[in-house]
XYZ file of C-alpha atoms in Angstrom:
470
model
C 0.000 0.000 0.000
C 1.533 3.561 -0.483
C 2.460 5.479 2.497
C 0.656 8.919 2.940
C 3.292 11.650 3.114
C 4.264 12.261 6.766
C 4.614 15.591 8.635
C 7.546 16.839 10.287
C 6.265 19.184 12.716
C 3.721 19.145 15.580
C 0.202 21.305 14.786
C 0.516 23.234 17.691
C 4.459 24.645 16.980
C 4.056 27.942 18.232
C 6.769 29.225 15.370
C 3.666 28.674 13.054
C 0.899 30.325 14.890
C 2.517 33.946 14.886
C -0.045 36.655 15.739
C -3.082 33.507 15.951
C -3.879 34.436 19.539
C -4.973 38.130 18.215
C -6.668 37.121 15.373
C -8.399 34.064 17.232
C -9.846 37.559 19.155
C -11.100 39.214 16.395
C -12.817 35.845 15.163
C -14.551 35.491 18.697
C -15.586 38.735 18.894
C -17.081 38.772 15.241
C -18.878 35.153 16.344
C -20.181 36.959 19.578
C -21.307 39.965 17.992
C -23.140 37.783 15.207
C -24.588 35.552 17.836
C -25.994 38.480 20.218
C -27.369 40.142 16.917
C -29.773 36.980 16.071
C -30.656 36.331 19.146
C -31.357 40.263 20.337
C -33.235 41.465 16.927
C -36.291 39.469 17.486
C -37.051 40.812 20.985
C -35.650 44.219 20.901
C -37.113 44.737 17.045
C -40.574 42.919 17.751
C -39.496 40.654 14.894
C -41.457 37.812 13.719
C -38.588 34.924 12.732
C -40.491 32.253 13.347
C -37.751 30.518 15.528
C -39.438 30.083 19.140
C -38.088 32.599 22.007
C -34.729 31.159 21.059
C -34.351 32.358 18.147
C -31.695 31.658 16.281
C -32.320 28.280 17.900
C -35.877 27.253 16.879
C -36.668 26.318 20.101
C -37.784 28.004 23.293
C -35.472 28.781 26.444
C -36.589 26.057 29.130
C -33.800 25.598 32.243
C -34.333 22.362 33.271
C -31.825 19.089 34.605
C -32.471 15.641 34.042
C -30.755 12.496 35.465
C -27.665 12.470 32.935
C -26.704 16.089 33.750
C -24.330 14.466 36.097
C -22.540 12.362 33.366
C -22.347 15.056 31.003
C -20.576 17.198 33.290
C -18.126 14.489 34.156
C -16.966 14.006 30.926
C -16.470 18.073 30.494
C -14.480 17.826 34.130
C -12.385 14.940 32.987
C -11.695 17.098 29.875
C -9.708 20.062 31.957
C -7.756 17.872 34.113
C -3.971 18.545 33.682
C -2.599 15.825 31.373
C -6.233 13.895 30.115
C -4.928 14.974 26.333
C -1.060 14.227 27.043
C -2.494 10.489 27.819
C -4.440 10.004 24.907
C -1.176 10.637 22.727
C -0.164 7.110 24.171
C -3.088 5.804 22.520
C -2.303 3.947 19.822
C -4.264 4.762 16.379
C -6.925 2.507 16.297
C -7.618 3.015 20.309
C -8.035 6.256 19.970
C -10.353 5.947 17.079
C -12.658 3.244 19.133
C -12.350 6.025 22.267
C -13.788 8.659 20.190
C -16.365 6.777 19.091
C -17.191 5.355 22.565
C -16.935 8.649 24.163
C -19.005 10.635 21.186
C -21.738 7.609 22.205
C -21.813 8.883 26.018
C -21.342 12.494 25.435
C -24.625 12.507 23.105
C -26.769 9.912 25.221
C -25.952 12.302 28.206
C -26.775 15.281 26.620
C -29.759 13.850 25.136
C -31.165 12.169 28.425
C -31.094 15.116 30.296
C -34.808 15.321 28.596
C -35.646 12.050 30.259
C -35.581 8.758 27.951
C -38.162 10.257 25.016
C -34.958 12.643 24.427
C -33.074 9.815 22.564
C -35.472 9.588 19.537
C -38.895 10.099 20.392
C -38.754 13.168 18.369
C -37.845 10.810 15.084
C -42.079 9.790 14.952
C -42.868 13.094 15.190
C -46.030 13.816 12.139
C -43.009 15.745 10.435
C -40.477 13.281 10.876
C -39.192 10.470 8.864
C -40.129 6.906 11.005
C -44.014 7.424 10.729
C -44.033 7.399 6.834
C -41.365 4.550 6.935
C -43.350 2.483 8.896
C -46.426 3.069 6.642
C -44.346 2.792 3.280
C -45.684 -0.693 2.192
C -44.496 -0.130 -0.942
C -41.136 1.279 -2.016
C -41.347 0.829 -5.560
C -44.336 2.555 -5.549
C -43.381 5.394 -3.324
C -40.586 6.691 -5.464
C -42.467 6.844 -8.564
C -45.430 9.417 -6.981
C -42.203 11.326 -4.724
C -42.427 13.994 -6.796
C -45.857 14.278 -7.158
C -46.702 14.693 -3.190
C -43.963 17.205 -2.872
C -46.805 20.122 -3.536
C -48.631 21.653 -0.756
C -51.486 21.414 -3.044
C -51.265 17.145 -3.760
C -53.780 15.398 -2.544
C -51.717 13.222 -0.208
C -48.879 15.574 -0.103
C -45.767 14.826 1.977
C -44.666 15.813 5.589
C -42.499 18.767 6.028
C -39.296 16.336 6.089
C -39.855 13.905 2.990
C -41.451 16.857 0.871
C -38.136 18.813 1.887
C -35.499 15.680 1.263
C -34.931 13.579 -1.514
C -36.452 9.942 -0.506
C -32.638 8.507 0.467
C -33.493 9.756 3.896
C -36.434 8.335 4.135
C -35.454 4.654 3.453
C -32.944 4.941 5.405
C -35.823 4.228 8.508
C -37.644 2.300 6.145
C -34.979 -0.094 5.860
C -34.433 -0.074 9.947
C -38.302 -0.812 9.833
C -37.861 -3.520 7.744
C -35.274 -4.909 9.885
C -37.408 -4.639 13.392
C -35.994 -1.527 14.315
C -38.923 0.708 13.454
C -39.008 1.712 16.867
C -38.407 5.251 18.148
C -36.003 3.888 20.630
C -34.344 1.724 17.852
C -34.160 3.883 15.867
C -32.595 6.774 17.846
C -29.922 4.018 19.509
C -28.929 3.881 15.887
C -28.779 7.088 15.089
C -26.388 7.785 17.948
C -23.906 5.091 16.821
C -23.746 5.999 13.790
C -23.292 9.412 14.702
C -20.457 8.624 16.787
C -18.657 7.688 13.965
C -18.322 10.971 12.781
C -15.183 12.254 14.650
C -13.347 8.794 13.735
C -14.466 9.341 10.166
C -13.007 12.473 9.479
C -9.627 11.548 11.393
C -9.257 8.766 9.512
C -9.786 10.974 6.362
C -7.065 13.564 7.932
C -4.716 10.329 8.336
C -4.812 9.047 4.931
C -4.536 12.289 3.725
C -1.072 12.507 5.190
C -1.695 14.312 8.681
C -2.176 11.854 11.337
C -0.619 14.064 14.284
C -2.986 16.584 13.117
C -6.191 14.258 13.404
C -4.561 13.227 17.070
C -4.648 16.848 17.958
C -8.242 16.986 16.567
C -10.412 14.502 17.375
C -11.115 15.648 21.129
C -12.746 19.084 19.554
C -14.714 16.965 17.240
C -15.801 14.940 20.220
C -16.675 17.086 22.648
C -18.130 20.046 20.145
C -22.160 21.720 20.999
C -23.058 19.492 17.546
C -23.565 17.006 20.483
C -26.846 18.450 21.310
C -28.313 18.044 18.127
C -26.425 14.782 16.743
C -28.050 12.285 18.958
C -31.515 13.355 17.894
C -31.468 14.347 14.160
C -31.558 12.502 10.782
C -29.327 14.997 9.689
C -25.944 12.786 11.913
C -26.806 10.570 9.408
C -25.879 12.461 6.420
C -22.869 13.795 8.472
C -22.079 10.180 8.889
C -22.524 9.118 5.757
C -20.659 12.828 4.301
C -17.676 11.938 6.532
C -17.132 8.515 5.814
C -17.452 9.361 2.069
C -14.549 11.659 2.351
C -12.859 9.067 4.244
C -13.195 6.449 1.484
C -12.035 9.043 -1.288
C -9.184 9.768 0.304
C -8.158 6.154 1.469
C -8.262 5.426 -2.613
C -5.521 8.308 -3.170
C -3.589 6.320 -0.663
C -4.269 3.249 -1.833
C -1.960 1.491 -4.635
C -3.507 0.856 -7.617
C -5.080 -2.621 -7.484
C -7.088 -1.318 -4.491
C -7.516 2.253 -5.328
C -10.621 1.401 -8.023
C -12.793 -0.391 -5.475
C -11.940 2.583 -2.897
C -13.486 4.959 -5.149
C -16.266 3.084 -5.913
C -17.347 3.021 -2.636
C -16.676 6.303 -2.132
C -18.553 7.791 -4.878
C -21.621 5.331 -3.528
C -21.392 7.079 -0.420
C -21.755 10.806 -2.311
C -24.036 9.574 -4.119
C -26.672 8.818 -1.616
C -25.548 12.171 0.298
C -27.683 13.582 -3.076
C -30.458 11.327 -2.556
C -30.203 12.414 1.665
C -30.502 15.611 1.039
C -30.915 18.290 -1.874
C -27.995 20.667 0.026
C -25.545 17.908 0.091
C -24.444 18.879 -3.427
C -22.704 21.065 -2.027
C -20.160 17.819 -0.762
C -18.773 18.292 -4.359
C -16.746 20.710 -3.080
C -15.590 19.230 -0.076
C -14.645 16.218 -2.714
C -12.564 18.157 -4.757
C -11.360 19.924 -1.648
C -10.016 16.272 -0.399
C -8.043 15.276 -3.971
C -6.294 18.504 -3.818
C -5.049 17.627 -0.755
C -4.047 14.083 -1.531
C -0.338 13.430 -2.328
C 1.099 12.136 -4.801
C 0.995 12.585 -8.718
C -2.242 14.112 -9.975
C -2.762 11.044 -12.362
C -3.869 8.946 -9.351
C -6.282 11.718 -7.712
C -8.025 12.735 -11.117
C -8.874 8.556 -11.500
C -9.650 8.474 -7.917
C -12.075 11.699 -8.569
C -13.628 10.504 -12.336
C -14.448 6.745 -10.608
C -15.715 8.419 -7.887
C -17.842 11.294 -9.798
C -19.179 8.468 -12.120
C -20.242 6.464 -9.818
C -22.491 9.086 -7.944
C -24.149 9.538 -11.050
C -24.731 6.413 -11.630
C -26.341 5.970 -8.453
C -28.665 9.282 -8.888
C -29.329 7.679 -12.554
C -30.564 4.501 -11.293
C -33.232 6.105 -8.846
C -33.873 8.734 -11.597
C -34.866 5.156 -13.673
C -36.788 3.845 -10.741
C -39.174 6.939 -10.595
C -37.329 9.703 -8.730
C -35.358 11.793 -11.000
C -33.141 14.583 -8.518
C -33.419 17.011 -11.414
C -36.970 16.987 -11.603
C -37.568 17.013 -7.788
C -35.635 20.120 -6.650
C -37.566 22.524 -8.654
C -41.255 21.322 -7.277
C -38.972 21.427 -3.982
C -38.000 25.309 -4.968
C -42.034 26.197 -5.578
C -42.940 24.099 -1.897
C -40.658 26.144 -0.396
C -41.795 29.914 -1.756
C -45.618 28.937 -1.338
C -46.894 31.355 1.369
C -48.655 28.651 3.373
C -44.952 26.942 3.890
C -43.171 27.938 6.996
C -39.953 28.123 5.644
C -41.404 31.517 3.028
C -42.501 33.451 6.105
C -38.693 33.090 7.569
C -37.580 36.933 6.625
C -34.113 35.943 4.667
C -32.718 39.573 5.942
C -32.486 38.507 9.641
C -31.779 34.529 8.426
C -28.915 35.501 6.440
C -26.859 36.436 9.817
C -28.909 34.386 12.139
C -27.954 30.831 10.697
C -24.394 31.690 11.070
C -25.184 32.783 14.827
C -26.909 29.569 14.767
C -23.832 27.431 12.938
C -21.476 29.137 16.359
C -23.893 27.961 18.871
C -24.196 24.659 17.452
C -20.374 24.253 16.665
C -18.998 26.202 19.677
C -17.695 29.597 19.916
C -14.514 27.958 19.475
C -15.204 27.663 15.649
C -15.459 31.746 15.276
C -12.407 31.887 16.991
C -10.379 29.426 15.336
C -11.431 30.583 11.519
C -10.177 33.934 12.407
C -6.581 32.173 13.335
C -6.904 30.396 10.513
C -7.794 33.082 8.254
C -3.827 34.184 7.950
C -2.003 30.667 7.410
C -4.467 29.543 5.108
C -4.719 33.125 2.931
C -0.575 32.210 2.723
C -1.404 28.673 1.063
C -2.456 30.874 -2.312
C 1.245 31.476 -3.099
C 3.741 28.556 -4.237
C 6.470 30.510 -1.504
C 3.322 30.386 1.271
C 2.603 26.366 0.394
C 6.266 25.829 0.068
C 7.063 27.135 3.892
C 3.435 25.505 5.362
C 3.896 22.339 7.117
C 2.722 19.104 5.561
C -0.518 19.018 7.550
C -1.466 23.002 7.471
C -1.466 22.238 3.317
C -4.062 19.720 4.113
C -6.189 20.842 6.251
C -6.534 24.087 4.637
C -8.781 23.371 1.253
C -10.996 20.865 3.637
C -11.784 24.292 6.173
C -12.204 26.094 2.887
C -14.452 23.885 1.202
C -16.223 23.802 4.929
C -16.575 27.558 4.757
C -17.814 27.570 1.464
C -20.568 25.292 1.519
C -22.478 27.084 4.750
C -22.023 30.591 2.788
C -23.298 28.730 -0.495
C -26.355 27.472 1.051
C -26.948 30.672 3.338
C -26.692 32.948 0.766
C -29.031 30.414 -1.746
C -32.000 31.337 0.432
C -32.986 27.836 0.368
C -31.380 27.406 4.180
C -34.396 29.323 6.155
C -36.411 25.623 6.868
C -34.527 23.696 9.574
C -31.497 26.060 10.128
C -28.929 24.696 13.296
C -28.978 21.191 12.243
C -28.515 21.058 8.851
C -25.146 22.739 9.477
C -24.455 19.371 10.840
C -22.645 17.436 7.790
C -20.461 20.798 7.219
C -19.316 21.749 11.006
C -16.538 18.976 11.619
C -14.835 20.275 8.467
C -15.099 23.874 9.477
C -13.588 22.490 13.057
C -10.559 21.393 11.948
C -9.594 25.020 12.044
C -8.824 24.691 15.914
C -5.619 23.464 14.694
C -4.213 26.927 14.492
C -5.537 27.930 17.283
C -2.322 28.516 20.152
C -2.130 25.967 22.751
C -3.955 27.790 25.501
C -6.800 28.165 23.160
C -7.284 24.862 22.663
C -6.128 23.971 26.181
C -9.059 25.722 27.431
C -11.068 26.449 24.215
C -11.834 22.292 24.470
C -13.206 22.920 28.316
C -15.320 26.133 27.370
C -17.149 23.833 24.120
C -18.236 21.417 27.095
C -19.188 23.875 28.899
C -21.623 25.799 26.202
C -22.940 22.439 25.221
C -23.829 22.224 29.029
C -25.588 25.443 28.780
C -27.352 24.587 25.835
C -29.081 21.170 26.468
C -30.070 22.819 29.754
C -31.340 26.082 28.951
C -32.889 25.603 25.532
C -35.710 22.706 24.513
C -35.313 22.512 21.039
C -37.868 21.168 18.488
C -35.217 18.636 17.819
């Protein structure tokens, strides 16, 4: 198998981070100030956002604790003892991977308990939700050939909010756990939560075969122990970060991979993109967290533009092959486009001036106000990566993490500015935060020493202060 290029230098070398401590300022204050501006316009402005009273949240402020809350705050207490991080560099690779996941598992199902035991998936059977319509899809054949045509507000039989706003991947996703005797709301969200606790492993196993395994190392506790927490344990939408992250993973294990092994890699990869299309209309925007990941694989660009075509081809295959089975993606979106603009839709009353701002306050609460800060540290070392001298002095892992924050970046301001973003705002930031999260890497060492303490904390605050609709 080829070896991914190594790094020679630890992420957090303070001879790289000149002048991040000031600019991780500016990029908290600039988070703050967009956060206190969503959630102060409604109130002070008698502004109707349709959002609950906490707005940008759509939710309403309710302080409560539950039995959990003890568990939770464990884990955020074991996370600022002196030396917890030091230990888990003794780790080796694949231990840490199966601690992140285990840990992820706890720090959701903690969080997510504090509601009692409905708050681990009783939300999921919700009339708007997925699992009802799964458990009443008898046929699935059938189903996909009248999608489209229950999309309108105006069909007879029209879909709930969720399938008329989703391609129908997401839906047989549950009707495939119904199929299988997990149709249950408690099945169901137990499996939601593992597979959501795959995410952090996912993306540091992308980072590693990418080249930058010190850097994932370094990572993976922010990616743990991030505010997403709150919402991953009880959303469809950990699925498609799941299934977004362990795409990317796949793609760029095949630029690792030799050449006998590198097709099949691909392959799956490009399965795994595909269906992010039929998850969910935004997650076209994953194409340019794909290209994002080949130009940060090694190597000869022979091997990545192979890796890319197999993988591109096979997407579209996949789309193709439900587009022959009734549901064309193509077809869909623009019934989709007219759902969403009717006046009696929910999402069309949402005034895009005040959403514009207010689902980036919502994408800091929900990734931490770490994230704010770390993109403005970031902002420097990665504007230096434009320039052969700037890629030429960057370390091995700051020239791949760079275009996968980028591409993060990107896709939030490509769906916020489309308009189309106003309908379930935090949480379908989901598949995009861990990306964005990887700038914490630049962040100095006390930043992240105490940055990693401070995201427990706010996810603390959150689950307790705020009953979301999720």
């Amino acid at each position: 198998m080829a070896t991914p290029p190594t790094t020679t230098r630890p992420a957090d070398d303070a001879g790289a981070l000149d002048g991040a401590g000031r600019r991780a300022w500016w990029g908290l204050a600039v988070g703050v100030l967009v956060v206190a501006a969503a959630m102060l316009v409604p109130p002070v402005f008698d502004v109707v956002v349709k959002a609950g009273r906490a707005a940008p949240l759509i939710g309403d402020w309710d302080l409560r604790v539950g039995p959990s809350s003890i568990v939770a705050l464990a884990l955020v207490v074991l996370a600022a003892r002196p030396g917890v991080l030091a230990r888990l560099e003794r780790l080796t690779w694949r231990q840490l991977l199966a601690l992140s996941w285990l840990v992820s598992v706890v720090w959701m199902v903690s969080l997510a308990l504090v509601d009692g035991p409905t708050g681990l998936g009783k939300h999921l059977e919700h009339g708007t939700e997925y699992l009802g319509s799964a458990r009443a899809a008898d046929d699935v054949g059938e189903m996909l050939r009248v999608y489209i045509s229950r999309i309108p507000l105006d069909s007879a039989h029209h879909w709930p909010v969720h399938l008329a706003g989703h391609p129908p991947g997401a839906v047989l996703m549950f009707v495939g756990l119904d199929r299988i005797g997990l149709g249950s709301w408690q099945a169901a969200g137990a499996v939601v939560v593992l597979v959501a606790g795959t995410v952090p492993a996912a993306v540091a196993v992308t980072l590693d075969r990418l080249g930058a395994r010190a850097a994932a190392r370094r990572v993976l506790p922010f990616l743990v122990l991030a505010p997403t927490a709150v919402l991953m344990a009880v959303s469809a939408d950990a699925l498609f970060a799941a299934t977004v992250a362990w795409g990317m993973a796949a793609q760029a294990a095949a630029g690792a991979a030799t050449a006998w092994r590198r097709p099949a890699l691909a392959v799956v990869a490009g399965l795994l993109l595909g269906w992010c299309l039929l998850e969910s209309y935004g997650l076209g925007l994953v194409a340019l967290l794909a290209v994002a990941v080949l130009m940060a694989t090694g190597g000869a660009w022979r091997p990545r533009l192979v890796v890319g075509a197999l993988a591109a081809g096979t997407a579209l295959l996949l789309v193709l092959l439900f587009a022959r089975l009734g549901f064309a993606w193509w077809d869909a979106y623009p019934v989709l486009h007219d759902r969403y603009w009717d006046p009696r839709d929910l999402a069309s009353k949402r005034p895009f001036w005040y959403w514009s701002f207010a689902n980036l306050g919502s994408l800091f609460l929900a990734a931490g106000w770490l994230l704010p800060a770390a993109l403005g540290a970031a902002s420097v070392p990665v504007a230096r990566l434009r320039t052969a001298a700037g890629r030429a002095r960057a370390e091995g892992w700051e020239r791949v993490v760079a275009p996968l924050v980028v591409a993060g970046v990107a896709m939030v301001l490509a769906a916020d500015l489309s308009r189309m973003s106003k309908a379930e705002v935090e949480r379908i930031w989901l598949p995009f935060m861990p990306w964005m999260l990887l700038a914490v890497l630049w962040l100095p060492p006390r930043w992240r020493r105490w940055g990693l303490v401070g995201q427990g904390v706010l996810a603390l605050a959150l689950q307790h202060a705020v009953k979301t609709v999720w």
